PDB file of C-alpha atoms and ligand atoms in Angstrom:
ATOM      1  CA  MET A 183       0.000   0.000   0.000  1.00  0.00           C
ATOM      2  CA  VAL A 184       1.252   3.485  -0.786  1.00  0.00           C
ATOM      3  CA  VAL A 185       0.449   6.822   0.846  1.00  0.00           C
ATOM      4  CA  GLU A 186      -1.916   7.772  -1.958  1.00  0.00           C
ATOM      5  CA  ASP A 187      -4.078   4.682  -1.317  1.00  0.00           C
ATOM      6  CA  ILE A 188      -4.543   5.808   2.258  1.00  0.00           C
ATOM      7  CA  VAL A 189      -5.309   9.372   1.158  1.00  0.00           C
ATOM      8  CA  LYS A 190      -8.101   8.029  -1.060  1.00  0.00           C
ATOM      9  CA  ALA A 191      -9.504   5.495   1.387  1.00  0.00           C
ATOM     10  CA  LEU A 192      -9.671   7.927   4.314  1.00  0.00           C
ATOM     11  CA  LYS A 193     -10.381  11.048   2.228  1.00  0.00           C
ATOM     12  CA  LEU A 194      -7.364  12.858   3.634  1.00  0.00           C
ATOM     13  CA  ASN A 195      -6.292  16.363   2.815  1.00  0.00           C
ATOM     14  CA  VAL A 196      -2.882  16.631   1.131  1.00  0.00           C
ATOM     15  CA  PHE A 197      -1.146  19.761   2.438  1.00  0.00           C
ATOM     16  CA  GLY A 198       2.225  19.158   0.805  1.00  0.00           C
ATOM     17  CA  GLY A 199       5.117  16.814   0.182  1.00  0.00           C
ATOM     18  CA  ASN A 200       3.195  15.465  -2.834  1.00  0.00           C
ATOM     19  CA  GLU A 201       6.377  14.027  -4.284  1.00  0.00           C
ATOM     20  CA  GLY A 202       6.169  11.300  -1.651  1.00  0.00           C
ATOM     21  CA  LEU A 203       2.607  10.133  -2.342  1.00  0.00           C
ATOM     22  CA  LEU A 204       3.915   6.868  -3.771  1.00  0.00           C
ATOM     23  CA  ARG A 205       5.994   6.028  -0.694  1.00  0.00           C
ATOM     24  CA  GLU A 206       5.298   2.557   0.631  1.00  0.00           C
ATOM     25  CA  VAL A 207       3.351   2.325   3.910  1.00  0.00           C
ATOM     26  CA  THR A 208       4.167  -0.687   6.056  1.00  0.00           C
ATOM     27  CA  GLY A 209       2.699   0.322   9.409  1.00  0.00           C
ATOM     28  CA  GLY A 210       1.502   3.164  11.569  1.00  0.00           C
ATOM     29  CA  TYR A 211       2.505   5.053  14.675  1.00  0.00           C
ATOM     30  CA  VAL A 212       0.526   7.489  16.815  1.00  0.00           C
ATOM     31  CA  SER A 213       2.293   9.861  19.192  1.00  0.00           C
ATOM     32  CA  ASP A 214       2.773  13.520  19.992  1.00  0.00           C
ATOM     33  CA  LEU A 215       6.076  13.040  21.810  1.00  0.00           C
ATOM     34  CA  LEU A 216       9.001  13.427  19.441  1.00  0.00           C
ATOM     35  CA  SER A 217      11.337  11.230  21.489  1.00  0.00           C
ATOM     36  CA  ASP A 218       8.715   8.494  21.519  1.00  0.00           C
ATOM     37  CA  VAL A 219       8.524   8.582  17.744  1.00  0.00           C
ATOM     38  CA  MET A 220      12.320   8.782  17.512  1.00  0.00           C
ATOM     39  CA  GLY A 221      12.699   5.720  19.708  1.00  0.00           C
ATOM     40  CA  ASN A 222       9.812   3.585  18.510  1.00  0.00           C
ATOM     41  CA  ALA A 223       8.440   4.434  15.072  1.00  0.00           C
ATOM     42  CA  LEU A 224       9.657   2.297  12.180  1.00  0.00           C
ATOM     43  CA  GLU A 225      10.704   3.170   8.674  1.00  0.00           C
ATOM     44  CA  GLY A 226       7.610   3.091   6.441  1.00  0.00           C
ATOM     45  CA  ASP A 227       5.168   3.920   9.256  1.00  0.00           C
ATOM     46  CA  ILE A 228       2.521   6.547   8.666  1.00  0.00           C
ATOM     47  CA  TRP A 229       2.648   8.879  11.680  1.00  0.00           C
ATOM     48  CA  ALA A 230      -0.473  10.512  13.155  1.00  0.00           C
ATOM     49  CA  THR A 231       0.039  13.495  15.473  1.00  0.00           C
ATOM     50  CA  LEU A 232      -1.380  16.807  16.611  1.00  0.00           C
ATOM     51  CA  GLN A 233       2.038  18.513  16.474  1.00  0.00           C
ATOM     52  CA  THR A 234       2.153  21.002  13.606  1.00  0.00           C
ATOM     53  CA  HIS A 235       5.665  22.472  13.797  1.00  0.00           C
ATOM     54  CA  LYS A 236       8.806  22.023  11.735  1.00  0.00           C
ATOM     55  CA  ASN A 237      10.520  19.603  14.114  1.00  0.00           C
ATOM     56  CA  VAL A 238       7.921  16.999  13.128  1.00  0.00           C
ATOM     57  CA  MET A 239       9.469  16.934   9.655  1.00  0.00           C
ATOM     58  CA  ALA A 240      12.993  16.614  11.051  1.00  0.00           C
ATOM     59  CA  VAL A 241      11.897  13.514  12.966  1.00  0.00           C
ATOM     60  CA  ALA A 242       9.837  12.200  10.040  1.00  0.00           C
ATOM     61  CA  SER A 243      12.821  12.475   7.743  1.00  0.00           C
ATOM     62  CA  LEU A 244      15.379  11.029  10.174  1.00  0.00           C
ATOM     63  CA  LYS A 245      13.067   8.046  10.786  1.00  0.00           C
ATOM     64  CA  ASP A 246      12.054   7.645   7.120  1.00  0.00           C
ATOM     65  CA  VAL A 247       8.359   7.529   7.961  1.00  0.00           C
ATOM     66  CA  ALA A 248       6.106   7.287   4.909  1.00  0.00           C
ATOM     67  CA  ALA A 249       3.959  10.330   5.720  1.00  0.00           C
ATOM     68  CA  VAL A 250       2.578  12.440   8.552  1.00  0.00           C
ATOM     69  CA  ILE A 251      -1.148  12.800   9.256  1.00  0.00           C
ATOM     70  CA  LEU A 252      -2.395  15.755  11.286  1.00  0.00           C
ATOM     71  CA  VAL A 253      -5.542  14.968  13.249  1.00  0.00           C
ATOM     72  CA  LYS A 254      -8.635  16.990  14.200  1.00  0.00           C
ATOM     73  CA  GLY A 255      -8.478  19.361  11.254  1.00  0.00           C
ATOM     74  CA  LEU A 256      -5.110  20.810  12.309  1.00  0.00           C
ATOM     75  CA  LYS A 257      -2.960  22.531   9.687  1.00  0.00           C
ATOM     76  CA  PRO A 258       0.835  22.476   9.386  1.00  0.00           C
ATOM     77  CA  ASP A 259       2.820  25.607  10.280  1.00  0.00           C
ATOM     78  CA  GLU A 260       4.315  27.303   7.258  1.00  0.00           C
ATOM     79  CA  ASP A 261       7.861  26.126   7.970  1.00  0.00           C
ATOM     80  CA  MET A 262       6.661  22.559   8.548  1.00  0.00           C
ATOM     81  CA  LEU A 263       5.014  22.607   5.144  1.00  0.00           C
ATOM     82  CA  ALA A 264       8.104  24.090   3.498  1.00  0.00           C
ATOM     83  CA  GLN A 265      10.247  21.307   4.889  1.00  0.00           C
ATOM     84  CA  ALA A 266       7.711  18.647   3.886  1.00  0.00           C
ATOM     85  CA  ASN A 267       7.937  19.893   0.308  1.00  0.00           C
ATOM     86  CA  GLU A 268      11.702  19.993   0.430  1.00  0.00           C
ATOM     87  CA  GLU A 269      11.954  16.449   1.804  1.00  0.00           C
ATOM     88  CA  GLY A 270       9.135  15.035  -0.309  1.00  0.00           C
ATOM     89  CA  ILE A 271       7.390  13.582   2.716  1.00  0.00           C
ATOM     90  CA  PRO A 272       3.612  14.021   2.487  1.00  0.00           C
ATOM     91  CA  VAL A 273       1.813  15.970   5.201  1.00  0.00           C
ATOM     92  CA  LEU A 274      -1.812  14.900   5.273  1.00  0.00           C
ATOM     93  CA  GLY A 275      -4.796  16.013   7.288  1.00  0.00           C
ATOM     94  CA  SER A 276      -7.950  14.473   8.690  1.00  0.00           C
ATOM     95  CA  ASP A 277     -10.905  15.996  10.504  1.00  0.00           C
ATOM     96  CA  LEU A 278     -11.164  12.861  12.610  1.00  0.00           C
ATOM     97  CA  GLU A 279      -9.788  12.761  16.110  1.00  0.00           C
ATOM     98  CA  THR A 280      -6.847  10.531  16.847  1.00  0.00           C
ATOM     99  CA  PHE A 281      -8.788   7.534  18.217  1.00  0.00           C
ATOM    100  CA  GLU A 282     -11.030   7.210  15.206  1.00  0.00           C
ATOM    101  CA  LEU A 283      -8.297   7.914  12.672  1.00  0.00           C
ATOM    102  CA  ALA A 284      -6.005   5.332  14.273  1.00  0.00           C
ATOM    103  CA  GLY A 285      -8.773   2.734  14.181  1.00  0.00           C
ATOM    104  CA  ARG A 286      -9.408   3.272  10.496  1.00  0.00           C
ATOM    105  CA  LEU A 287      -5.712   3.294   9.676  1.00  0.00           C
ATOM    106  CA  TYR A 288      -5.198   0.076  11.565  1.00  0.00           C
ATOM    107  CA  ALA A 289      -8.025  -1.670   9.773  1.00  0.00           C
ATOM    108  CA  LEU A 290      -6.758  -0.467   6.411  1.00  0.00           C
ATOM    109  CA  ILE A 291      -3.087  -1.292   6.865  1.00  0.00           C
ATOM    110  CA  ASN A 292      -3.714  -4.667   8.491  1.00  0.00           C
ATOM    111  CA  LYS A 293      -5.994  -5.805   5.665  1.00  0.00           C
ATOM    112  CA  GLU A 294      -2.923  -6.166   3.473  1.00  0.00           C
TER     113      GLU A 294
ATOM    114  CA  MET B 243      31.105  -0.836  -2.735  1.00  0.00           C
ATOM    115  CA  LYS B 244      27.974  -2.927  -2.430  1.00  0.00           C
ATOM    116  CA  PRO B 245      26.265  -3.284   0.949  1.00  0.00           C
ATOM    117  CA  GLY B 246      27.168  -6.549   2.600  1.00  0.00           C
ATOM    118  CA  SER B 247      30.809  -6.514   1.586  1.00  0.00           C
ATOM    119  CA  SER B 248      32.979  -7.101   4.604  1.00  0.00           C
ATOM    120  CA  LEU B 249      34.858  -3.840   4.726  1.00  0.00           C
ATOM    121  CA  PHE B 250      32.785  -0.826   3.813  1.00  0.00           C
ATOM    122  CA  ILE B 251      35.010   1.944   5.108  1.00  0.00           C
ATOM    123  CA  ASP B 252      38.725   1.754   4.595  1.00  0.00           C
ATOM    124  CA  PHE B 253      39.678   5.240   5.638  1.00  0.00           C
ATOM    125  CA  GLU B 254      39.024   7.668   8.428  1.00  0.00           C
ATOM    126  CA  MET B 255      36.764  10.698   8.158  1.00  0.00           C
ATOM    127  CA  LYS B 256      35.997  13.484  10.555  1.00  0.00           C
ATOM    128  CA  PHE B 257      33.146  15.998  10.507  1.00  0.00           C
ATOM    129  CA  LYS B 258      32.117  18.837  12.758  1.00  0.00           C
ATOM    130  CA  TYR B 259      28.775  20.648  13.090  1.00  0.00           C
ATOM    131  CA  GLU B 260      27.828  23.596  15.264  1.00  0.00           C
ATOM    132  CA  ILE B 261      24.601  23.569  17.307  1.00  0.00           C
ATOM    133  CA  GLU B 262      22.836  26.722  18.458  1.00  0.00           C
ATOM    134  CA  GLY B 263      21.252  26.532  21.881  1.00  0.00           C
ATOM    135  CA  GLY B 264      17.580  27.546  21.946  1.00  0.00           C
ATOM    136  CA  ASN B 265      17.149  27.454  18.176  1.00  0.00           C
ATOM    137  CA  PHE B 266      14.569  24.719  17.622  1.00  0.00           C
ATOM    138  CA  SER B 267      14.114  25.617  13.968  1.00  0.00           C
ATOM    139  CA  LYS B 268      17.550  24.127  13.257  1.00  0.00           C
ATOM    140  CA  ALA B 269      17.266  21.136  15.592  1.00  0.00           C
ATOM    141  CA  GLY B 270      18.030  17.982  13.632  1.00  0.00           C
ATOM    142  CA  ASN B 271      20.055  19.624  10.861  1.00  0.00           C
ATOM    143  CA  ALA B 272      23.349  18.180  12.069  1.00  0.00           C
ATOM    144  CA  SER B 273      21.826  14.718  12.550  1.00  0.00           C
ATOM    145  CA  SER B 274      20.367  14.874   9.082  1.00  0.00           C
ATOM    146  CA  ALA B 275      23.727  15.839   7.552  1.00  0.00           C
ATOM    147  CA  VAL B 276      25.461  12.950   9.331  1.00  0.00           C
ATOM    148  CA  LYS B 277      22.763  10.517   8.210  1.00  0.00           C
ATOM    149  CA  LYS B 278      23.321  11.519   4.582  1.00  0.00           C
ATOM    150  CA  ILE B 279      27.061  10.960   4.840  1.00  0.00           C
ATOM    151  CA  LEU B 280      26.662   7.549   6.484  1.00  0.00           C
ATOM    152  CA  LYS B 281      24.269   6.515   3.723  1.00  0.00           C
ATOM    153  CA  GLN B 282      26.747   7.593   1.064  1.00  0.00           C
ATOM    154  CA  LEU B 283      29.434   5.547   2.802  1.00  0.00           C
ATOM    155  CA  ASN B 284      27.170   2.476   2.635  1.00  0.00           C
ATOM    156  CA  VAL B 285      27.069   2.045   6.389  1.00  0.00           C
ATOM    157  CA  PRO B 286      24.457  -0.689   7.028  1.00  0.00           C
ATOM    158  CA  PRO B 287      20.954   0.781   7.515  1.00  0.00           C
ATOM    159  CA  SER B 288      20.525  -0.922  10.906  1.00  0.00           C
ATOM    160  CA  ILE B 289      23.586   0.930  12.210  1.00  0.00           C
ATOM    161  CA  ILE B 290      22.512   4.249  10.695  1.00  0.00           C
ATOM    162  CA  LYS B 291      19.051   3.909  12.266  1.00  0.00           C
ATOM    163  CA  LYS B 292      20.440   3.407  15.767  1.00  0.00           C
ATOM    164  CA  LEU B 293      23.024   6.129  15.508  1.00  0.00           C
ATOM    165  CA  VAL B 294      20.535   8.660  14.137  1.00  0.00           C
ATOM    166  CA  VAL B 295      18.280   8.214  17.190  1.00  0.00           C
ATOM    167  CA  ALA B 296      21.147   8.820  19.618  1.00  0.00           C
ATOM    168  CA  LEU B 297      22.530  11.684  17.579  1.00  0.00           C
ATOM    169  CA  TYR B 298      19.217  13.517  17.266  1.00  0.00           C
ATOM    170  CA  GLU B 299      18.503  13.218  20.983  1.00  0.00           C
ATOM    171  CA  GLY B 300      21.954  14.573  21.769  1.00  0.00           C
ATOM    172  CA  GLU B 301      21.523  17.426  19.327  1.00  0.00           C
ATOM    173  CA  VAL B 302      18.094  18.325  20.741  1.00  0.00           C
ATOM    174  CA  ASN B 303      19.493  18.288  24.271  1.00  0.00           C
ATOM    175  CA  VAL B 304      21.994  20.966  23.321  1.00  0.00           C
ATOM    176  CA  VAL B 305      19.210  23.018  21.715  1.00  0.00           C
ATOM    177  CA  ALA B 306      16.823  22.522  24.647  1.00  0.00           C
ATOM    178  CA  HIS B 307      19.184  22.635  27.613  1.00  0.00           C
ATOM    179  CA  ALA B 308      22.480  24.292  26.678  1.00  0.00           C
ATOM    180  CA  TRP B 309      23.790  27.546  25.203  1.00  0.00           C
ATOM    181  CA  ASN B 310      25.749  26.268  22.257  1.00  0.00           C
ATOM    182  CA  GLY B 311      27.667  23.211  21.260  1.00  0.00           C
ATOM    183  CA  CYS B 312      29.186  21.143  18.551  1.00  0.00           C
ATOM    184  CA  ILE B 313      28.976  17.621  17.237  1.00  0.00           C
ATOM    185  CA  ARG B 314      32.121  15.853  16.087  1.00  0.00           C
ATOM    186  CA  VAL B 315      31.800  12.670  14.103  1.00  0.00           C
ATOM    187  CA  ASP B 316      34.753  10.372  13.628  1.00  0.00           C
ATOM    188  CA  ILE B 317      34.230   7.553  11.190  1.00  0.00           C
ATOM    189  CA  GLU B 318      36.835   4.844  11.494  1.00  0.00           C
ATOM    190  CA  THR B 319      37.147   1.375   9.997  1.00  0.00           C
ATOM    191  CA  ASP B 320      35.606  -0.431  12.953  1.00  0.00           C
ATOM    192  CA  ARG B 321      33.507   2.183  14.735  1.00  0.00           C
ATOM    193  CA  ILE B 322      31.785   5.534  14.530  1.00  0.00           C
ATOM    194  CA  PHE B 323      32.610   7.858  17.376  1.00  0.00           C
ATOM    195  CA  VAL B 324      30.399  10.886  18.058  1.00  0.00           C
ATOM    196  CA  SER B 325      31.139  13.534  20.618  1.00  0.00           C
ATOM    197  CA  ILE B 326      28.554  16.177  21.478  1.00  0.00           C
ATOM    198  CA  GLU B 327      30.117  18.907  23.519  1.00  0.00           C
ATOM    199  CA  ASP B 328      28.279  21.938  24.840  1.00  0.00           C
ATOM    200  CA  GLU B 329      28.664  25.045  26.884  1.00  0.00           C
ATOM    201  CA  GLY B 330      25.697  25.134  29.199  1.00  0.00           C
ATOM    202  CA  PRO B 331      24.378  24.602  32.696  1.00  0.00           C
ATOM    203  CA  GLY B 332      25.662  21.024  32.890  1.00  0.00           C
ATOM    204  CA  ILE B 333      23.901  18.077  34.516  1.00  0.00           C
ATOM    205  CA  PRO B 334      24.168  18.018  38.317  1.00  0.00           C
ATOM    206  CA  ASP B 335      23.016  14.404  38.739  1.00  0.00           C
ATOM    207  CA  ILE B 336      23.643  12.266  35.666  1.00  0.00           C
ATOM    208  CA  ALA B 337      22.063   9.098  37.127  1.00  0.00           C
ATOM    209  CA  GLN B 338      18.851  11.018  37.755  1.00  0.00           C
ATOM    210  CA  ALA B 339      18.938  12.591  34.282  1.00  0.00           C
ATOM    211  CA  MET B 340      19.248   9.097  32.764  1.00  0.00           C
ATOM    212  CA  GLN B 341      15.960   7.980  34.327  1.00  0.00           C
ATOM    213  CA  GLU B 342      13.090   7.623  31.874  1.00  0.00           C
ATOM    214  CA  GLY B 343      10.681  10.517  32.432  1.00  0.00           C
ATOM    215  CA  PHE B 344      13.066  12.854  34.234  1.00  0.00           C
ATOM    216  CA  SER B 345      13.088  16.263  32.575  1.00  0.00           C
ATOM    217  CA  THR B 346      13.749  19.866  33.492  1.00  0.00           C
ATOM    218  CA  ALA B 347      12.352  21.122  30.167  1.00  0.00           C
ATOM    219  CA  SER B 348      10.062  24.158  30.233  1.00  0.00           C
ATOM    220  CA  GLN B 349       6.320  23.931  29.650  1.00  0.00           C
ATOM    221  CA  ALA B 350       6.713  25.585  26.224  1.00  0.00           C
ATOM    222  CA  VAL B 351       9.276  22.986  25.164  1.00  0.00           C
ATOM    223  CA  ARG B 352       7.034  20.150  26.423  1.00  0.00           C
ATOM    224  CA  GLU B 353       4.092  21.425  24.436  1.00  0.00           C
ATOM    225  CA  MET B 354       6.151  20.976  21.285  1.00  0.00           C
ATOM    226  CA  GLY B 355       6.492  17.303  22.143  1.00  0.00           C
ATOM    227  CA  PHE B 356      10.014  17.566  23.529  1.00  0.00           C
ATOM    228  CA  GLY B 357      10.869  17.208  27.207  1.00  0.00           C
ATOM    229  CA  ALA B 358       9.369  13.768  27.787  1.00  0.00           C
ATOM    230  CA  GLY B 359      12.533  12.682  29.557  1.00  0.00           C
ATOM    231  CA  MET B 360      13.118   9.964  26.988  1.00  0.00           C
ATOM    232  CA  GLY B 361      16.143  11.461  25.242  1.00  0.00           C
ATOM    233  CA  LEU B 362      18.977  10.084  27.360  1.00  0.00           C
ATOM    234  CA  PRO B 363      17.264   6.663  27.704  1.00  0.00           C
ATOM    235  CA  ASN B 364      16.899   6.597  23.892  1.00  0.00           C
ATOM    236  CA  MET B 365      20.596   7.377  23.588  1.00  0.00           C
ATOM    237  CA  LYS B 366      21.493   4.617  26.035  1.00  0.00           C
ATOM    238  CA  LYS B 367      19.403   2.105  24.080  1.00  0.00           C
ATOM    239  CA  ASN B 368      20.848   3.036  20.717  1.00  0.00           C
ATOM    240  CA  ALA B 369      24.533   3.575  21.488  1.00  0.00           C
ATOM    241  CA  ASP B 370      26.931   0.670  21.894  1.00  0.00           C
ATOM    242  CA  VAL B 371      28.799   2.793  24.420  1.00  0.00           C
ATOM    243  CA  LEU B 372      27.439   6.011  25.966  1.00  0.00           C
ATOM    244  CA  ASP B 373      29.659   8.169  28.096  1.00  0.00           C
ATOM    245  CA  ILE B 374      28.506  11.414  29.724  1.00  0.00           C
ATOM    246  CA  ARG B 375      30.673  13.862  31.615  1.00  0.00           C
ATOM    247  CA  SER B 376      29.390  17.154  32.923  1.00  0.00           C
ATOM    248  CA  ASP B 377      30.713  20.177  34.718  1.00  0.00           C
ATOM    249  CA  VAL B 378      27.919  22.131  36.405  1.00  0.00           C
ATOM    250  CA  GLY B 379      27.850  25.724  35.195  1.00  0.00           C
ATOM    251  CA  LYS B 380      30.218  24.947  32.325  1.00  0.00           C
ATOM    252  CA  GLY B 381      28.894  22.246  30.073  1.00  0.00           C
ATOM    253  CA  THR B 382      28.449  18.637  29.087  1.00  0.00           C
ATOM    254  CA  VAL B 383      30.229  16.121  26.886  1.00  0.00           C
ATOM    255  CA  VAL B 384      28.267  13.162  25.553  1.00  0.00           C
ATOM    256  CA  GLU B 385      30.173  10.466  23.690  1.00  0.00           C
ATOM    257  CA  ILE B 386      28.450   7.847  21.582  1.00  0.00           C
ATOM    258  CA  THR B 387      30.346   4.895  20.152  1.00  0.00           C
ATOM    259  CA  THR B 388      28.801   2.628  17.543  1.00  0.00           C
ATOM    260  CA  PHE B 389      30.702  -0.443  16.416  1.00  0.00           C
ATOM    261  CA  LEU B 390      30.631  -1.299  12.738  1.00  0.00           C
ATOM    262  CA  LYS B 391      30.220  -5.032  12.976  1.00  0.00           C
ATOM    263  CA  LYS B 392      31.534  -6.731   9.933  1.00  0.00           C
ATOM    264  CA  GLN B 393      28.740  -7.929   7.657  1.00  0.00           C
ATOM    265  CA  GLU B 394      28.711 -11.515   6.465  1.00  0.00           C
TER     266      GLU B 394
HETATM  267  N1  ADP C  97      23.327  18.856  27.271  1.00  0.00           N
HETATM  268  C1  ADP C  97      22.664  19.041  28.419  1.00  0.00           C
HETATM  269  N2  ADP C  97      22.912  20.107  29.209  1.00  0.00           N
HETATM  270  C2  ADP C  97      22.241  20.294  30.366  1.00  0.00           C
HETATM  271  N3  ADP C  97      21.321  19.447  30.838  1.00  0.00           N
HETATM  272  C3  ADP C  97      21.027  18.358  30.104  1.00  0.00           C
HETATM  273  C4  ADP C  97      21.670  18.085  28.862  1.00  0.00           C
HETATM  274  N4  ADP C  97      21.191  16.924  28.374  1.00  0.00           N
HETATM  275  C5  ADP C  97      20.287  16.493  29.267  1.00  0.00           C
HETATM  276  N5  ADP C  97      20.172  17.342  30.307  1.00  0.00           N
HETATM  277  C6  ADP C  97      19.322  17.184  31.510  1.00  0.00           C
HETATM  278  O1  ADP C  97      18.864  15.848  31.571  1.00  0.00           O
HETATM  279  C7  ADP C  97      17.432  15.821  31.535  1.00  0.00           C
HETATM  280  C8  ADP C  97      16.941  14.577  30.800  1.00  0.00           C
HETATM  281  O2  ADP C  97      17.336  14.614  29.433  1.00  0.00           O
HETATM  282  P1  ADP C  97      16.481  13.800  28.373  1.00  0.00           P
HETATM  283  O3  ADP C  97      16.409  12.369  28.818  1.00  0.00           O
HETATM  284  O4  ADP C  97      17.045  14.050  27.029  1.00  0.00           O
HETATM  285  O5  ADP C  97      15.033  14.395  28.508  1.00  0.00           O
HETATM  286  P2  ADP C  97      14.440  15.801  28.019  1.00  0.00           P
HETATM  287  O6  ADP C  97      15.433  16.423  27.100  1.00  0.00           O
HETATM  288  O7  ADP C  97      13.186  15.420  27.350  1.00  0.00           O
HETATM  289  O8  ADP C  97      14.215  16.620  29.252  1.00  0.00           O
HETATM  290  C9  ADP C  97      17.046  17.126  30.892  1.00  0.00           C
HETATM  291  O9  ADP C  97      15.730  17.530  31.207  1.00  0.00           O
HETATM  292  C10 ADP C  97      18.099  18.069  31.463  1.00  0.00           C
HETATM  293  O10 ADP C  97      17.781  18.423  32.785  1.00  0.00           O
HETATM  294 MG1   MG C  98      16.239  15.382  25.551  1.00  0.00          MG
END
């Protein structure tokens, strides 16, 4: 499954990093603590968070996550978006809150 | 050289990066630069992944807790040695600082998702050898050694 499949299935907003829409998704991780993501997320995970600042992209890129999803209708800060475009890592958005988004993601990714 | 060959680095390289205390917009830049170099040198991905975690946490600690610092990376045939040296307040009780959850980070820093007190434990988990020395009121030196185990 690639990022774009998830965008379509969950009707996500694509804020930027469109170059990475064909990145392979192999799992998911949900956390708002950067050290938790640093220590525990895996390459290829799609990462759901409510953090909207630039450091999210630094972590996303260092960990090679497939994409970032912002929950609850949140929008990325301008510098987060700029870095997403530079790195080619998609920043997506959902109006759902974390619990519901995570449930849908889990069902989708584990169907494969 | 293709990954999996037994000797992937046959020379020594040294790099140095400056870190600005308090400047979160640049946090991770040094770690990202080191990651790129290690990739180019065909260091095995499993080793890069571990080192990047330790490196980023060390870099963020300088940004979050110190005034300024620098990262030195020494790539040798059998190990990668990283030293993160800062001028800053130092760590009065290193054993306490190493405990998962211990943090003196400000509320503003915590709201950004930093300051969970997981940085030093992450470094411990991902370094083959972690050595921390600190002089209160002067600064801290964190040394991370990663062994480049020969690939079969
Ligand atoms: N370079 C440093 N200079 C001064 N204090 C530090 C440094 N690195 C770590 N510390 C101290 O150790 C504590 C724990 O560090 P860490 O485990 O990375 O958690 P966090 O950075 O989330 O607070 C910090 O809150 C701080 O008090
Ligand atoms: Mg820290």
